[in-house]
PDB file of C-alpha atoms in Angstrom:
ATOM      1  CA  MET A1467      80.071-172.118  42.677  1.00  0.00           C
ATOM      2  CA  ASP A1468      79.709-172.768  38.923  1.00  0.00           C
ATOM      3  CA  LEU A1469      81.239-169.393  38.131  1.00  0.00           C
ATOM      4  CA  THR A1470      84.225-169.996  40.407  1.00  0.00           C
ATOM      5  CA  GLU A1471      84.799-173.509  39.096  1.00  0.00           C
ATOM      6  CA  ALA A1472      84.665-172.441  35.456  1.00  0.00           C
ATOM      7  CA  PHE A1473      87.235-169.696  36.033  1.00  0.00           C
ATOM      8  CA  LEU A1474      89.523-172.008  38.000  1.00  0.00           C
ATOM      9  CA  ASN A1475      89.784-174.204  34.903  1.00  0.00           C
ATOM     10  CA  ASP A1476      90.129-171.132  32.658  1.00  0.00           C
ATOM     11  CA  PRO A1477      93.430-169.428  31.709  1.00  0.00           C
ATOM     12  CA  TYR A1478      92.154-166.147  33.239  1.00  0.00           C
ATOM     13  CA  ASP A1479      89.853-164.725  35.881  1.00  0.00           C
ATOM     14  CA  TRP A1480      88.737-161.252  37.027  1.00  0.00           C
ATOM     15  CA  GLU A1481      92.335-160.490  38.085  1.00  0.00           C
ATOM     16  CA  GLY A1482      93.868-161.377  34.704  1.00  0.00           C
ATOM     17  CA  PRO A1483      95.724-164.343  33.168  1.00  0.00           C
ATOM     18  CA  HIS A1484      96.626-167.386  35.284  1.00  0.00           C
ATOM     19  CA  GLU A1485      97.588-170.989  34.749  1.00  0.00           C
ATOM     20  CA  PRO A1486      94.460-173.149  34.700  1.00  0.00           C
ATOM     21  CA  ILE A1487      93.832-174.776  38.080  1.00  0.00           C
ATOM     22  CA  VAL A1488      92.308-178.213  37.580  1.00  0.00           C
ATOM     23  CA  CYS A1489      88.906-178.355  39.233  1.00  0.00           C
ATOM     24  CA  ALA A1490      86.781-181.520  39.156  1.00  0.00           C
ATOM     25  CA  THR A1491      83.324-181.586  40.686  1.00  0.00           C
ATOM     26  CA  GLU A1492      81.768-184.197  42.983  1.00  0.00           C
ATOM     27  CA  ALA A1493      85.141-185.059  44.553  1.00  0.00           C
ATOM     28  CA  ASP A1494      86.047-186.812  41.287  1.00  0.00           C
ATOM     29  CA  SER A1495      89.697-187.530  42.029  1.00  0.00           C
ATOM     30  CA  ASP A1496      90.191-189.729  38.958  1.00  0.00           C
ATOM     31  CA  GLY A1497      88.690-186.938  36.859  1.00  0.00           C
ATOM     32  CA  ALA A1498      91.140-184.452  38.340  1.00  0.00           C
ATOM     33  CA  LEU A1499      94.067-186.817  37.643  1.00  0.00           C
ATOM     34  CA  THR A1500      92.887-187.210  34.054  1.00  0.00           C
ATOM     35  CA  MET A1501      92.568-183.456  33.639  1.00  0.00           C
ATOM     36  CA  GLU A1502      96.063-182.866  35.026  1.00  0.00           C
ATOM     37  CA  ILE A1503      97.506-185.324  32.477  1.00  0.00           C
ATOM     38  CA  PHE A1504      95.648-183.608  29.631  1.00  0.00           C
ATOM     39  CA  LYS A1505      96.742-180.167  30.839  1.00  0.00           C
ATOM     40  CA  GLU A1506     100.405-181.191  30.951  1.00  0.00           C
ATOM     41  CA  ILE A1507     100.197-182.603  27.424  1.00  0.00           C
ATOM     42  CA  ALA A1508      98.205-179.826  25.753  1.00  0.00           C
ATOM     43  CA  GLY A1509      99.045-176.786  27.865  1.00  0.00           C
ATOM     44  CA  THR A1510      95.412-175.646  27.704  1.00  0.00           C
ATOM     45  CA  PRO A1511      92.300-175.802  29.864  1.00  0.00           C
ATOM     46  CA  VAL A1512      90.706-179.242  30.031  1.00  0.00           C
ATOM     47  CA  LEU A1513      87.064-180.099  29.527  1.00  0.00           C
ATOM     48  CA  PHE A1514      85.091-181.540  32.418  1.00  0.00           C
ATOM     49  CA  ALA A1515      81.695-182.800  31.292  1.00  0.00           C
ATOM     50  CA  ASP A1516      79.004-185.367  31.891  1.00  0.00           C
ATOM     51  CA  VAL A1517      78.325-187.945  29.194  1.00  0.00           C
ATOM     52  CA  ARG A1518      74.766-186.733  29.258  1.00  0.00           C
ATOM     53  CA  HIS A1519      72.749-187.509  26.140  1.00  0.00           C
ATOM     54  CA  TYR A1520      73.044-189.311  22.801  1.00  0.00           C
ATOM     55  CA  ASP A1521      71.149-187.640  19.960  1.00  0.00           C
ATOM     56  CA  ALA A1522      70.301-190.539  17.670  1.00  0.00           C
ATOM     57  CA  GLU A1523      68.895-188.282  14.959  1.00  0.00           C
ATOM     58  CA  GLY A1524      72.107-186.296  14.645  1.00  0.00           C
ATOM     59  CA  ASP A1525      74.496-189.090  15.725  1.00  0.00           C
ATOM     60  CA  PHE A1526      76.231-186.976  18.343  1.00  0.00           C
ATOM     61  CA  TRP A1527      76.617-186.784  22.112  1.00  0.00           C
ATOM     62  CA  ASP A1528      75.796-183.768  24.240  1.00  0.00           C
ATOM     63  CA  MET A1529      78.532-183.409  26.856  1.00  0.00           C
ATOM     64  CA  VAL A1530      77.151-181.167  29.601  1.00  0.00           C
ATOM     65  CA  ASN A1531      78.235-180.063  33.076  1.00  0.00           C
ATOM     66  CA  SER A1532      77.111-177.268  35.326  1.00  0.00           C
ATOM     67  CA  GLY A1533      80.354-175.541  36.198  1.00  0.00           C
ATOM     68  CA  GLN A1534      83.734-177.028  35.410  1.00  0.00           C
ATOM     69  CA  HIS A1535      83.298-176.504  31.663  1.00  0.00           C
ATOM     70  CA  ALA A1536      85.756-173.582  31.308  1.00  0.00           C
ATOM     71  CA  THR A1537      84.677-170.537  29.295  1.00  0.00           C
ATOM     72  CA  TYR A1538      87.827-171.134  27.199  1.00  0.00           C
ATOM     73  CA  PHE A1539      85.805-173.665  25.216  1.00  0.00           C
ATOM     74  CA  ALA A1540      83.300-171.009  24.103  1.00  0.00           C
ATOM     75  CA  GLY A1541      85.877-169.451  21.770  1.00  0.00           C
ATOM     76  CA  ARG A1542      88.972-171.688  22.041  1.00  0.00           C
ATOM     77  CA  SER A1543      91.063-168.669  22.986  1.00  0.00           C
ATOM     78  CA  PHE A1544      93.326-167.589  25.825  1.00  0.00           C
ATOM     79  CA  ASP A1545      91.819-164.114  25.396  1.00  0.00           C
ATOM     80  CA  PRO A1546      88.698-163.559  27.502  1.00  0.00           C
ATOM     81  CA  ALA A1547      87.605-160.845  25.059  1.00  0.00           C
ATOM     82  CA  VAL A1548      87.109-163.623  22.476  1.00  0.00           C
ATOM     83  CA  ASN A1549      85.393-166.152  24.737  1.00  0.00           C
ATOM     84  CA  LEU A1550      83.246-164.195  27.147  1.00  0.00           C
ATOM     85  CA  PRO A1551      80.949-162.519  24.588  1.00  0.00           C
ATOM     86  CA  LYS A1552      79.796-166.085  23.766  1.00  0.00           C
ATOM     87  CA  VAL A1553      78.989-166.825  27.442  1.00  0.00           C
ATOM     88  CA  LYS A1554      75.726-166.145  29.279  1.00  0.00           C
ATOM     89  CA  LEU A1555      75.161-166.214  33.024  1.00  0.00           C
ATOM     90  CA  LEU A1556      71.723-167.772  33.545  1.00  0.00           C
ATOM     91  CA  PRO A1557      69.780-168.398  36.770  1.00  0.00           C
ATOM     92  CA  GLU A1558      70.784-171.716  38.299  1.00  0.00           C
ATOM     93  CA  ILE A1559      68.340-174.624  38.168  1.00  0.00           C
ATOM     94  CA  PHE A1560      66.537-176.449  41.002  1.00  0.00           C
ATOM     95  CA  TYR A1561      69.533-178.660  41.825  1.00  0.00           C
ATOM     96  CA  PHE A1562      71.044-175.589  43.501  1.00  0.00           C
ATOM     97  CA  PRO A1563      68.417-174.042  45.801  1.00  0.00           C
ATOM     98  CA  ALA A1564      70.844-171.360  47.009  1.00  0.00           C
ATOM     99  CA  GLY A1565      70.696-169.857  43.513  1.00  0.00           C
ATOM    100  CA  GLY A1566      73.592-168.237  41.722  1.00  0.00           C
ATOM    101  CA  ALA A1567      74.562-168.310  38.065  1.00  0.00           C
ATOM    102  CA  ALA A1568      75.003-171.102  35.581  1.00  0.00           C
ATOM    103  CA  VAL A1569      77.762-170.463  33.027  1.00  0.00           C
ATOM    104  CA  HIS A1570      76.072-171.189  29.696  1.00  0.00           C
ATOM    105  CA  HIS A1571      77.864-171.528  26.356  1.00  0.00           C
ATOM    106  CA  VAL A1572      78.408-173.999  23.516  1.00  0.00           C
ATOM    107  CA  ALA A1573      81.891-175.334  22.806  1.00  0.00           C
ATOM    108  CA  MET A1574      83.682-174.082  19.721  1.00  0.00           C
ATOM    109  CA  PRO A1575      83.801-176.752  16.988  1.00  0.00           C
ATOM    110  CA  GLY A1576      87.030-178.560  16.249  1.00  0.00           C
ATOM    111  CA  GLU A1577      88.995-181.780  16.585  1.00  0.00           C
ATOM    112  CA  VAL A1578      89.310-182.950  20.193  1.00  0.00           C
ATOM    113  CA  THR A1579      90.751-185.813  22.176  1.00  0.00           C
ATOM    114  CA  LEU A1580      88.560-187.025  25.030  1.00  0.00           C
ATOM    115  CA  GLY A1581      89.393-189.557  27.695  1.00  0.00           C
ATOM    116  CA  ARG A1582      89.207-190.748  31.232  1.00  0.00           C
ATOM    117  CA  LEU A1583      91.219-192.592  33.837  1.00  0.00           C
ATOM    118  CA  THR A1584      89.090-195.234  35.466  1.00  0.00           C
ATOM    119  CA  ARG A1585      89.621-198.432  37.385  1.00  0.00           C
ATOM    120  CA  LYS A1586      88.814-202.087  36.821  1.00  0.00           C
ATOM    121  CA  ASN A1587      89.313-204.408  39.809  1.00  0.00           C
ATOM    122  CA  GLY A1588      91.397-201.684  41.440  1.00  0.00           C
ATOM    123  CA  THR A1589      93.722-201.253  38.440  1.00  0.00           C
ATOM    124  CA  TYR A1590      93.806-198.075  36.383  1.00  0.00           C
ATOM    125  CA  TRP A1591      93.161-198.020  32.651  1.00  0.00           C
ATOM    126  CA  MET A1592      92.512-195.120  30.302  1.00  0.00           C
ATOM    127  CA  ALA A1593      89.755-194.641  27.760  1.00  0.00           C
ATOM    128  CA  ILE A1594      90.941-192.459  24.852  1.00  0.00           C
ATOM    129  CA  ALA A1595      88.365-191.150  22.394  1.00  0.00           C
ATOM    130  CA  PRO A1596      89.301-189.012  19.382  1.00  0.00           C
ATOM    131  CA  ALA A1597      86.273-186.933  18.453  1.00  0.00           C
ATOM    132  CA  ASP A1598      85.009-183.658  17.055  1.00  0.00           C
ATOM    133  CA  PHE A1599      83.010-180.864  18.636  1.00  0.00           C
ATOM    134  CA  LEU A1600      80.287-179.909  16.167  1.00  0.00           C
ATOM    135  CA  ALA A1601      78.789-176.625  15.031  1.00  0.00           C
ATOM    136  CA  LEU A1602      75.044-177.095  14.767  1.00  0.00           C
ATOM    137  CA  PRO A1603      72.860-174.850  12.603  1.00  0.00           C
ATOM    138  CA  PRO A1604      71.771-171.848  14.721  1.00  0.00           C
ATOM    139  CA  GLY A1605      68.140-172.878  14.571  1.00  0.00           C
ATOM    140  CA  GLU A1606      68.916-176.278  16.111  1.00  0.00           C
ATOM    141  CA  VAL A1607      71.105-175.215  19.017  1.00  0.00           C
ATOM    142  CA  GLU A1608      68.327-173.997  21.298  1.00  0.00           C
ATOM    143  CA  ALA A1609      66.255-177.150  20.840  1.00  0.00           C
ATOM    144  CA  LYS A1610      69.258-179.418  21.408  1.00  0.00           C
ATOM    145  CA  VAL A1611      70.442-177.679  24.589  1.00  0.00           C
ATOM    146  CA  ARG A1612      66.887-177.827  25.959  1.00  0.00           C
ATOM    147  CA  ALA A1613      66.885-181.608  25.471  1.00  0.00           C
ATOM    148  CA  THR A1614      69.093-181.809  28.579  1.00  0.00           C
ATOM    149  CA  THR A1615      69.781-178.758  30.783  1.00  0.00           C
ATOM    150  CA  GLY A1616      69.581-175.600  28.726  1.00  0.00           C
ATOM    151  CA  GLU A1617      71.201-173.369  31.343  1.00  0.00           C
ATOM    152  CA  TRP A1618      74.460-175.314  31.447  1.00  0.00           C
ATOM    153  CA  PRO A1619      77.414-175.388  28.988  1.00  0.00           C
ATOM    154  CA  HIS A1620      77.318-177.900  26.139  1.00  0.00           C
ATOM    155  CA  ALA A1621      79.751-179.623  23.805  1.00  0.00           C
ATOM    156  CA  PHE A1622      78.040-181.352  20.875  1.00  0.00           C
ATOM    157  CA  THR A1623      80.411-184.231  20.231  1.00  0.00           C
ATOM    158  CA  ARG A1624      80.744-186.814  17.485  1.00  0.00           C
ATOM    159  CA  LEU A1625      82.730-189.848  18.578  1.00  0.00           C
ATOM    160  CA  ARG A1626      84.309-192.263  16.100  1.00  0.00           C
ATOM    161  CA  VAL A1627      82.743-195.398  17.564  1.00  0.00           C
ATOM    162  CA  PRO A1628      79.165-196.681  17.536  1.00  0.00           C
ATOM    163  CA  PRO A1629      77.188-195.584  20.599  1.00  0.00           C
ATOM    164  CA  GLU A1630      76.537-199.222  21.531  1.00  0.00           C
ATOM    165  CA  ARG A1631      80.248-199.935  22.002  1.00  0.00           C
ATOM    166  CA  PHE A1632      80.837-196.717  23.904  1.00  0.00           C
ATOM    167  CA  ILE A1633      77.935-197.292  26.285  1.00  0.00           C
ATOM    168  CA  ALA A1634      78.916-200.924  26.859  1.00  0.00           C
ATOM    169  CA  THR A1635      82.556-200.256  27.761  1.00  0.00           C
ATOM    170  CA  TYR A1636      83.019-196.651  28.912  1.00  0.00           C
ATOM    171  CA  SER A1637      82.754-196.825  32.687  1.00  0.00           C
ATOM    172  CA  SER A1638      82.113-193.303  33.965  1.00  0.00           C
ATOM    173  CA  ASN A1639      79.522-190.569  33.661  1.00  0.00           C
ATOM    174  CA  HIS A1640      82.330-187.981  33.423  1.00  0.00           C
ATOM    175  CA  ILE A1641      84.643-187.306  30.474  1.00  0.00           C
ATOM    176  CA  HIS A1642      87.536-184.909  29.871  1.00  0.00           C
ATOM    177  CA  GLY A1643      89.486-183.588  26.935  1.00  0.00           C
ATOM    178  CA  VAL A1644      91.295-180.924  24.963  1.00  0.00           C
ATOM    179  CA  TYR A1645      91.356-179.589  21.425  1.00  0.00           C
ATOM    180  CA  GLY A1646      93.680-181.364  19.011  1.00  0.00           C
ATOM    181  CA  ASP A1647      94.972-184.895  18.505  1.00  0.00           C
ATOM    182  CA  CYS A1648      96.684-186.140  21.678  1.00  0.00           C
ATOM    183  CA  VAL A1649      96.086-189.860  21.199  1.00  0.00           C
ATOM    184  CA  GLU A1650      99.747-190.797  20.750  1.00  0.00           C
ATOM    185  CA  GLU A1651     100.837-188.725  23.745  1.00  0.00           C
ATOM    186  CA  LEU A1652      98.199-190.344  25.949  1.00  0.00           C
ATOM    187  CA  GLN A1653      99.278-193.793  24.772  1.00  0.00           C
ATOM    188  CA  TRP A1654     102.826-192.966  25.834  1.00  0.00           C
ATOM    189  CA  VAL A1655     101.586-191.826  29.235  1.00  0.00           C
ATOM    190  CA  CYS A1656      99.832-195.168  29.613  1.00  0.00           C
ATOM    191  CA  LYS A1657     102.980-197.080  28.616  1.00  0.00           C
ATOM    192  CA  ILE A1658     105.092-195.116  31.095  1.00  0.00           C
ATOM    193  CA  LEU A1659     102.561-195.668  33.886  1.00  0.00           C
ATOM    194  CA  LYS A1660     102.051-199.322  32.876  1.00  0.00           C
ATOM    195  CA  MET A1661      98.328-198.903  32.276  1.00  0.00           C
ATOM    196  CA  GLU A1662      96.138-200.374  29.600  1.00  0.00           C
ATOM    197  CA  ALA A1663      94.592-197.974  27.090  1.00  0.00           C
ATOM    198  CA  GLU A1664      91.451-198.509  25.042  1.00  0.00           C
ATOM    199  CA  ILE A1665      91.221-196.346  21.915  1.00  0.00           C
ATOM    200  CA  TYR A1666      87.661-195.645  20.835  1.00  0.00           C
ATOM    201  CA  VAL A1667      88.017-195.656  17.036  1.00  0.00           C
TER     202      VAL A1667
END
């Protein structure tokens, strides 16, 4: 299902252009709500990723997920002819004994806004994390993707907070986001919905 899920979140599929359809794995309803908010603000596909690994040597996070990471992020384009040459379909790993394809690529570098709706004592709050997707030297990419799950898509991400603070207070293994600076817009969403927001800067 990784292929299907990636193309649901994409602005196109094998039949042509379409509006991205928010798809969040593992019945992650709060993830889907977060993605819908991001999509309405940015008008683009929204990242779905695991907060998977902190690379202390390079001071960046590897955000990885098997399927929902839309191929849009491979080239940051609404044109599949730009994105898809950067995508590989690789044999799925042991988590999925039925087989199929993993949709492998590395996110295009650029400024991003990441975030997540989560709940504390039953009350929603939003984590908002301005960040950057990084371009690693070509010789390093293979080694870094193999540090987690090499077959899956990756977004090498530098947050603007120390890892200790992020780990101590960010309360999900999933994270979402779009290219660009959407911090102010997300703060307004939180004000309108009467939710607290924590900005990770």
